[in-house]
GROMACS .gro file of C-alpha atoms in nm:
model
  346
    1MET     CA    1   0.629   7.293   4.839
    2HIS     CA    2   0.452   7.070   5.090
    3GLY     CA    3   0.634   6.973   5.409
    4VAL     CA    4   0.678   6.628   5.560
    5LYS     CA    5   0.696   6.503   5.917
    6LEU     CA    6   0.890   6.176   5.921
    7THR     CA    7   0.862   5.940   6.220
    8ILE     CA    8   1.144   5.686   6.262
    9PRO     CA    9   1.052   5.406   6.507
   10SER     CA   10   1.353   5.179   6.454
   11ASP     CA   11   1.722   5.170   6.373
   12ILE     CA   12   1.687   4.840   6.185
   13HIS     CA   13   1.880   4.867   5.858
   14HIS     CA   14   1.564   4.815   5.652
   15VAL     CA   15   1.456   5.177   5.718
   16CYS     CA   16   1.782   5.350   5.623
   17GLN     CA   17   1.705   5.389   5.253
   18ILE     CA   18   1.376   5.573   5.313
   19VAL     CA   19   1.523   5.801   5.580
   20THR     CA   20   1.818   5.874   5.350
   21GLY     CA   21   1.586   5.971   5.067
   22PHE     CA   22   1.402   6.220   5.286
   23LEU     CA   23   1.727   6.366   5.422
   24ILE     CA   24   1.854   6.427   5.068
   25LEU     CA   25   1.523   6.591   4.975
   26LYS     CA   26   1.564   6.811   5.282
   27GLU     CA   27   1.908   6.915   5.156
   28GLN     CA   28   1.741   6.999   4.824
   29GLY     CA   29   1.495   7.233   4.993
   30MET     CA   30   1.195   7.021   5.096
   31PRO     CA   31   1.070   7.106   5.448
   32VAL     CA   32   1.131   6.777   5.632
   33GLN     CA   33   1.092   6.739   6.008
   34LEU     CA   34   1.232   6.425   6.170
   35GLU     CA   35   1.070   6.267   6.475
   36ASN     CA   36   1.316   6.015   6.620
   37ARG     CA   37   1.131   5.745   6.819
   38ILE     CA   38   1.410   5.487   6.795
   39ARG     CA   39   1.466   5.478   7.174
   40ASP     CA   40   1.099   5.516   7.264
   41ARG     CA   41   0.994   5.163   7.364
   42SER     CA   42   0.641   5.285   7.434
   43TYR     CA   43   0.587   5.384   7.072
   44PRO     CA   44   0.348   5.130   6.909
   45LEU     CA   45   0.575   5.069   6.608
   46HIS     CA   46   0.900   5.060   6.805
   47GLY     CA   47   1.160   4.827   6.656
   48LEU     CA   48   0.962   4.745   6.342
   49PRO     CA   49   1.092   4.780   5.982
   50VAL     CA   50   0.858   5.067   5.900
   51VAL     CA   51   0.867   5.446   5.860
   52MET     CA   52   0.570   5.684   5.889
   53ALA     CA   53   0.531   6.017   5.708
   54ASP     CA   54   0.266   6.289   5.749
   55TYR     CA   55   0.221   6.471   5.419
   56ARG     CA   56  -0.059   6.699   5.296
   57GLY     CA   57  -0.276   6.595   5.589
   58LYS     CA   58  -0.237   6.226   5.508
   59ARG     CA   59  -0.046   5.945   5.680
   60ILE     CA   60   0.195   5.743   5.464
   61PHE     CA   61   0.316   5.404   5.583
   62TYR     CA   62   0.646   5.274   5.439
   63ASP     CA   63   0.644   4.897   5.491
   64LEU     CA   64   0.996   4.748   5.466
   65TRP     CA   65   0.906   4.395   5.581
   66ASP     CA   66   1.081   4.115   5.391
   67GLY     CA   67   0.746   3.965   5.292
   68TYR     CA   68   0.402   3.903   5.439
   69GLN     CA   69   0.525   3.717   5.748
   70ASN     CA   70   0.342   3.954   5.984
   71PRO     CA   71  -0.002   4.005   5.826
   72GLU     CA   72  -0.159   4.128   6.151
   73GLY     CA   73   0.109   4.392   6.193
   74ILE     CA   74   0.069   4.499   5.831
   75ARG     CA   75  -0.309   4.512   5.875
   76GLU     CA   76  -0.267   4.729   6.185
   77GLY     CA   77  -0.054   4.971   5.985
   78LEU     CA   78  -0.301   4.975   5.697
   79ALA     CA   79  -0.587   5.056   5.934
   80HIS     CA   80  -0.407   5.370   6.054
   81CYS     CA   81  -0.273   5.512   5.728
   82ASP     CA   82  -0.402   5.661   5.405
   83PHE     CA   83  -0.130   5.527   5.175
   84CYS     CA   84   0.103   5.229   5.213
   85PHE     CA   85   0.415   5.175   5.002
   86LYS     CA   86   0.523   4.814   5.043
   87ARG     CA   87   0.871   4.685   4.968
   88SER     CA   88   0.747   4.327   4.909
   89PHE     CA   89   0.438   4.393   4.699
   90SER     CA   90   0.211   4.122   4.561
   91PRO     CA   91  -0.133   4.209   4.416
   92GLU     CA   92  -0.240   3.848   4.474
   93LYS     CA   93  -0.145   3.848   4.841
   94ASN     CA   94  -0.299   4.191   4.887
   95ARG     CA   95  -0.630   4.065   4.749
   96GLU     CA   96  -0.611   3.756   4.968
   97LEU     CA   97  -0.497   3.914   5.296
   98PHE     CA   98  -0.616   4.276   5.283
   99PRO     CA   99  -0.910   4.301   5.040
  100GLU     CA  100  -1.055   4.605   5.220
  101PHE     CA  101  -0.722   4.791   5.206
  102ARG     CA  102  -0.607   4.712   4.851
  103GLU     CA  103  -0.661   5.067   4.725
  104LYS     CA  104  -0.412   5.197   4.982
  105LEU     CA  105  -0.127   4.967   4.872
  106PHE     CA  106   0.144   5.059   4.622
  107PRO     CA  107   0.480   4.901   4.532
  108LEU     CA  108   0.782   5.070   4.690
  109GLY     CA  109   1.074   4.908   4.507
  110PHE     CA  110   1.415   4.759   4.576
  111ASN     CA  111   1.566   4.798   4.922
  112TYR     CA  112   1.933   4.800   5.021
  113HIS     CA  113   2.135   4.935   5.312
  114VAL     CA  114   2.225   5.284   5.194
  115THR     CA  115   2.245   5.573   5.438
  116HIS     CA  116   2.320   5.940   5.506
  117PRO     CA  117   2.562   6.083   5.766
  118ASP     CA  118   2.270   6.244   5.955
  119ASN     CA  119   2.051   5.933   5.957
  120PRO     CA  120   1.933   5.864   6.316
  121ALA     CA  121   1.919   5.493   6.228
  122ASN     CA  122   2.297   5.476   6.183
  123GLU     CA  123   2.492   5.270   6.433
  124PRO     CA  124   2.589   5.439   6.765
  125TRP     CA  125   2.917   5.625   6.790
  126TRP     CA  126   3.097   5.347   6.981
  127LYS     CA  127   3.031   5.099   6.700
  128HIS     CA  128   3.136   5.362   6.448
  129VAL     CA  129   3.469   5.411   6.624
  130GLY     CA  130   3.515   5.038   6.681
  131LYS     CA  131   3.477   4.959   6.312
  132GLN     CA  132   3.726   5.228   6.218
  133LEU     CA  133   3.980   5.086   6.463
  134GLN     CA  134   3.928   4.743   6.304
  135GLY     CA  135   3.985   4.883   5.956
  136ARG     CA  136   3.619   4.834   5.863
  137ALA     CA  137   3.384   5.088   5.712
  138PRO     CA  138   3.118   5.227   5.949
  139ASP     CA  139   2.756   5.277   5.846
  140ARG     CA  140   2.810   5.639   5.751
  141TYR     CA  141   3.048   5.535   5.472
  142PHE     CA  142   2.768   5.372   5.272
  143ARG     CA  143   2.620   5.681   5.111
  144PRO     CA  144   2.444   5.654   4.773
  145GLU     CA  145   2.751   5.751   4.573
  146VAL     CA  146   2.959   5.453   4.691
  147PHE     CA  147   2.706   5.218   4.528
  148GLU     CA  148   2.654   5.410   4.206
  149GLY     CA  149   2.812   5.302   3.879
  150THR     CA  150   2.783   5.380   3.511
  151ALA     CA  151   2.727   5.141   3.225
  152GLU     CA  152   3.048   5.073   3.037
  153ARG     CA  153   3.195   4.828   2.792
  154ARG     CA  154   3.503   4.662   2.933
  155ASP     CA  155   3.798   4.532   2.737
  156GLY     CA  156   3.845   4.161   2.779
  157PRO     CA  157   3.610   3.888   2.901
  158ALA     CA  158   3.323   3.955   3.138
  159ARG     CA  159   3.374   3.908   3.512
  160ILE     CA  160   3.105   3.736   3.718
  161LEU     CA  161   3.013   3.783   4.086
  162PHE     CA  162   2.815   3.556   4.317
  163LEU     CA  163   2.877   3.577   4.692
  164THR     CA  164   2.606   3.415   4.900
  165ARG     CA  165   2.529   3.219   5.216
  166LEU     CA  166   2.372   2.889   5.319
  167TRP     CA  167   2.066   2.861   5.543
  168GLU     CA  168   2.061   2.640   5.852
  169GLU     CA  169   1.760   2.420   5.914
  170GLU     CA  170   1.574   2.523   6.229
  171PRO     CA  171   1.357   2.305   6.455
  172GLN     CA  172   1.080   2.565   6.481
  173LEU     CA  173   1.031   2.565   6.103
  174SER     CA  174   0.800   2.329   5.919
  175GLN     CA  175   0.932   2.029   5.727
  176GLU     CA  176   0.840   2.213   5.409
  177ASP     CA  177   1.039   2.523   5.507
  178ASN     CA  178   1.345   2.319   5.603
  179ALA     CA  179   1.320   2.121   5.279
  180GLU     CA  180   1.315   2.453   5.094
  181ARG     CA  181   1.631   2.560   5.277
  182ARG     CA  182   1.807   2.235   5.181
  183ALA     CA  183   1.708   2.286   4.818
  184ILE     CA  184   1.833   2.647   4.823
  185ASN     CA  185   2.167   2.538   4.967
  186GLU     CA  186   2.212   2.260   4.713
  187SER     CA  187   2.132   2.498   4.428
  188ARG     CA  188   2.377   2.766   4.544
  189ILE     CA  189   2.657   2.515   4.592
  190HIS     CA  190   2.600   2.371   4.245
  191ILE     CA  191   2.599   2.715   4.081
  192ILE     CA  192   2.924   2.819   4.248
  193ARG     CA  193   3.104   2.493   4.172
  194THR     CA  194   2.996   2.495   3.807
  195LEU     CA  195   3.084   2.859   3.744
  196ARG     CA  196   3.421   2.823   3.915
  197GLU     CA  197   3.502   2.529   3.692
  198ARG     CA  198   3.372   2.697   3.376
  199TYR     CA  199   3.511   3.050   3.418
  200GLY     CA  200   3.810   3.014   3.649
  201ASP     CA  201   3.946   3.342   3.781
  202ARG     CA  202   3.685   3.538   3.584
  203PHE     CA  203   3.433   3.417   3.842
  204PHE     CA  204   3.440   3.571   4.190
  205GLY     CA  205   3.207   3.358   4.395
  206GLY     CA  206   3.172   3.159   4.711
  207LEU     CA  207   3.005   3.118   5.047
  208ASN     CA  208   3.014   3.318   5.368
  209ASP     CA  209   3.215   3.148   5.641
  210LEU     CA  210   2.940   2.990   5.850
  211PRO     CA  211   2.931   2.649   6.027
  212LEU     CA  212   2.701   2.496   5.766
  213ALA     CA  213   2.928   2.607   5.483
  214ARG     CA  214   3.227   2.451   5.664
  215SER     CA  215   3.029   2.128   5.685
  216LEU     CA  216   2.888   2.109   5.332
  217ALA     CA  217   3.135   2.293   5.109
  218PRO     CA  218   3.442   2.423   5.293
  219GLU     CA  219   3.634   2.464   4.967
  220LEU     CA  220   3.380   2.727   4.853
  221ILE     CA  221   3.421   2.958   5.155
  222VAL     CA  222   3.562   3.296   5.054
  223PRO     CA  223   3.808   3.491   5.270
  224LYS     CA  224   3.649   3.751   5.498
  225GLN     CA  225   3.836   4.025   5.313
  226TYR     CA  226   3.585   3.980   5.029
  227THR     CA  227   3.275   3.968   5.247
  228GLU     CA  228   3.355   4.279   5.454
  229ARG     CA  229   3.114   4.531   5.310
  230MET     CA  230   3.356   4.796   5.179
  231HIS     CA  231   3.579   4.538   5.008
  232TYR     CA  232   3.273   4.362   4.870
  233LEU     CA  233   3.158   4.685   4.704
  234ASN     CA  234   3.499   4.731   4.543
  235LEU     CA  235   3.471   4.379   4.407
  236LEU     CA  236   3.117   4.447   4.286
  237HIS     CA  237   3.229   4.750   4.086
  238SER     CA  238   3.502   4.543   3.918
  239CYS     CA  239   3.253   4.287   3.781
  240ASP     CA  240   3.008   4.288   3.491
  241ILE     CA  241   2.754   4.013   3.564
  242CYS     CA  242   2.608   3.977   3.913
  243ILE     CA  243   2.392   3.692   4.041
  244GLY     CA  244   2.109   3.763   4.284
  245THR     CA  245   1.897   3.529   4.493
  246MET     CA  246   1.578   3.563   4.694
  247GLY     CA  247   1.591   3.697   5.044
  248LEU     CA  248   1.383   3.575   5.336
  249TYR     CA  249   1.014   3.513   5.273
  250GLU     CA  250   1.074   3.522   4.896
  251SER     CA  251   1.170   3.891   4.913
  252ILE     CA  252   1.398   4.046   4.652
  253GLY     CA  253   1.748   4.031   4.797
  254TRP     CA  254   1.926   4.350   4.899
  255LYS     CA  255   2.218   4.266   4.671
  256THR     CA  256   1.987   4.304   4.371
  257GLY     CA  257   1.926   4.668   4.459
  258GLU     CA  258   2.302   4.717   4.489
  259TYR     CA  259   2.353   4.559   4.145
  260VAL     CA  260   2.101   4.800   3.992
  261ALA     CA  261   2.266   5.101   4.158
  262ALA     CA  262   2.605   4.986   4.025
  263ALA     CA  263   2.467   4.949   3.669
  264LYS     CA  264   2.547   4.581   3.633
  265ALA     CA  265   2.402   4.307   3.417
  266ILE     CA  266   2.194   4.088   3.646
  267VAL     CA  267   2.102   3.720   3.664
  268ASN     CA  268   1.841   3.683   3.937
  269GLU     CA  269   1.596   3.435   4.080
  270THR     CA  270   1.253   3.510   3.939
  271PHE     CA  271   1.088   3.791   4.134
  272ARG     CA  272   0.792   3.697   4.352
  273TYR     CA  273   0.715   4.064   4.417
  274GLN     CA  274   0.666   4.372   4.200
  275VAL     CA  275   0.869   4.692   4.179
  276PRO     CA  276   0.763   5.024   4.020
  277GLY     CA  277   0.855   5.102   3.662
  278ASN     CA  278   0.944   4.874   3.375
  279PHE     CA  279   1.201   4.647   3.536
  280LEU     CA  280   1.167   4.364   3.286
  281PRO     CA  281   1.304   4.013   3.228
  282GLY     CA  282   1.536   4.017   2.930
  283GLN     CA  283   1.586   4.392   2.959
  284ASN     CA  284   1.704   4.452   3.318
  285TYR     CA  285   1.777   4.097   3.427
  286LEU     CA  286   1.770   3.733   3.319
  287PRO     CA  287   1.551   3.527   3.554
  288PHE     CA  288   1.613   3.174   3.675
  289GLU     CA  289   1.430   2.912   3.878
  290THR     CA  290   1.690   2.632   3.879
  291ALA     CA  291   2.067   2.615   3.912
  292GLN     CA  292   2.101   2.514   3.548
  293GLU     CA  293   1.887   2.808   3.433
  294CYS     CA  294   2.118   3.039   3.629
  295ILE     CA  295   2.428   2.891   3.465
  296ASP     CA  296   2.267   2.914   3.120
  297ALA     CA  297   2.177   3.280   3.180
  298VAL     CA  298   2.535   3.364   3.276
  299ASP     CA  299   2.658   3.185   2.962
  300CYS     CA  300   2.411   3.388   2.755
  301LEU     CA  301   2.541   3.721   2.884
  302VAL     CA  302   2.906   3.620   2.853
  303SER     CA  303   2.853   3.520   2.490
  304ASP     CA  304   2.653   3.833   2.398
  305PRO     CA  305   2.845   4.153   2.485
  306ASP     CA  306   2.579   4.371   2.324
  307LEU     CA  307   2.304   4.228   2.547
  308LEU     CA  308   2.532   4.261   2.850
  309PHE     CA  309   2.600   4.627   2.776
  310SER     CA  310   2.236   4.712   2.701
  311MET     CA  311   2.135   4.554   3.033
  312LYS     CA  312   2.389   4.768   3.215
  313GLN     CA  313   2.245   5.075   3.045
  314ALA     CA  314   1.888   4.974   3.134
  315ASN     CA  315   1.980   4.934   3.500
  316GLU     CA  316   2.167   5.263   3.515
  317ASN     CA  317   1.857   5.433   3.373
  318TYR     CA  318   1.625   5.249   3.614
  319TYR     CA  319   1.838   5.356   3.909
  320ARG     CA  320   1.822   5.722   3.809
  321CYS     CA  321   1.445   5.710   3.751
  322TYR     CA  322   1.326   5.483   4.033
  323LEU     CA  323   1.588   5.367   4.285
  324LYS     CA  324   1.813   5.661   4.375
  325PRO     CA  325   1.700   5.718   4.737
  326GLU     CA  326   1.561   6.069   4.698
  327VAL     CA  327   1.398   5.971   4.367
  328LEU     CA  328   1.236   5.662   4.519
  329VAL     CA  329   1.089   5.876   4.799
  330ARG     CA  330   0.989   6.161   4.568
  331ASN     CA  331   0.809   5.912   4.344
  332THR     CA  332   0.599   5.795   4.638
  333LEU     CA  333   0.502   6.153   4.720
  334GLU     CA  334   0.408   6.209   4.357
  335VAL     CA  335   0.178   5.908   4.376
  336VAL     CA  336   0.012   6.066   4.679
  337ASP     CA  337  -0.011   6.401   4.500
  338SER     CA  338  -0.170   6.237   4.198
  339GLN     CA  339  -0.426   6.051   4.408
  340LEU     CA  340  -0.518   6.361   4.606
  341ASP     CA  341  -0.540   6.577   4.294
  342GLN     CA  342  -0.772   6.324   4.131
  343VAL     CA  343  -1.001   6.338   4.434
  344GLY     CA  344  -0.990   6.717   4.433
  345ASN     CA  345  -1.088   6.731   4.066
  346ASN     CA  346  -1.386   6.499   4.107
   0.00000   0.00000   0.00000
């Protein structure tokens, strides 16, 4: 079994999933050496959402950026690695921005904030203790098993979940970007209002308590008890249909990864980026572009229990084959193995 040296340059939550996967593989017998550079401000990648791994004499770059908002930084990483697994992966953007590095780039998959008790990127001890004193769950609570669910048919009508936030306009953004934020906010407000009216207490949805939400739709703000992460996960596991939206820079939102891990039926904004495996519209999720398409997709799943259940099953299977942290990491190493073996056989 080949060993791995893993370099961790940041404690930003983006990196936790990859570090967790390697730590679980270490528990399973893989020789994994951790190099913690989180406090090393002189390290070139300090503070960035990336992880580096040395494996079989090759350098692997795990790129957890939300999108392509830092092309120069991505290019710098590509110039100093042999393989790059990118969370937000677009063949079109790769051809446009990094034509000379396209052969190094591979899709990584969904990201969400899952961790391991020994993860160096976990919050410091004083935050850990502070959260416990406040009755909140610290980082170390959010191990893979607290997200995992199994596909099941429930008695009674389906329950629907959509907790989200609104985006403030910012003076440094372009008019186009701020117009996009206004459109996103209007769409989310319309979806929540319509589903509340249509499904009543079968719909658990609303907005985070932020100043813009108080201004535009105060009646849609949900109590903090539902948005605190541990309570939110309990609510997630009690629902059947979960609605996901794009993250920053058109990335796939972290909630979508949580929905897959929990084996839920998913209604999600159309993906702008690719993930490994056959994660397909109609099979693993129903896509939408507009608020009305989202509402129609929810109606479709509510009215078709067989489709709802088969989607849950498809997502449970996808999680076990592609998203479980140690599986996601192992799959990347198998890609490297395959590429190196092909070269060796030529």
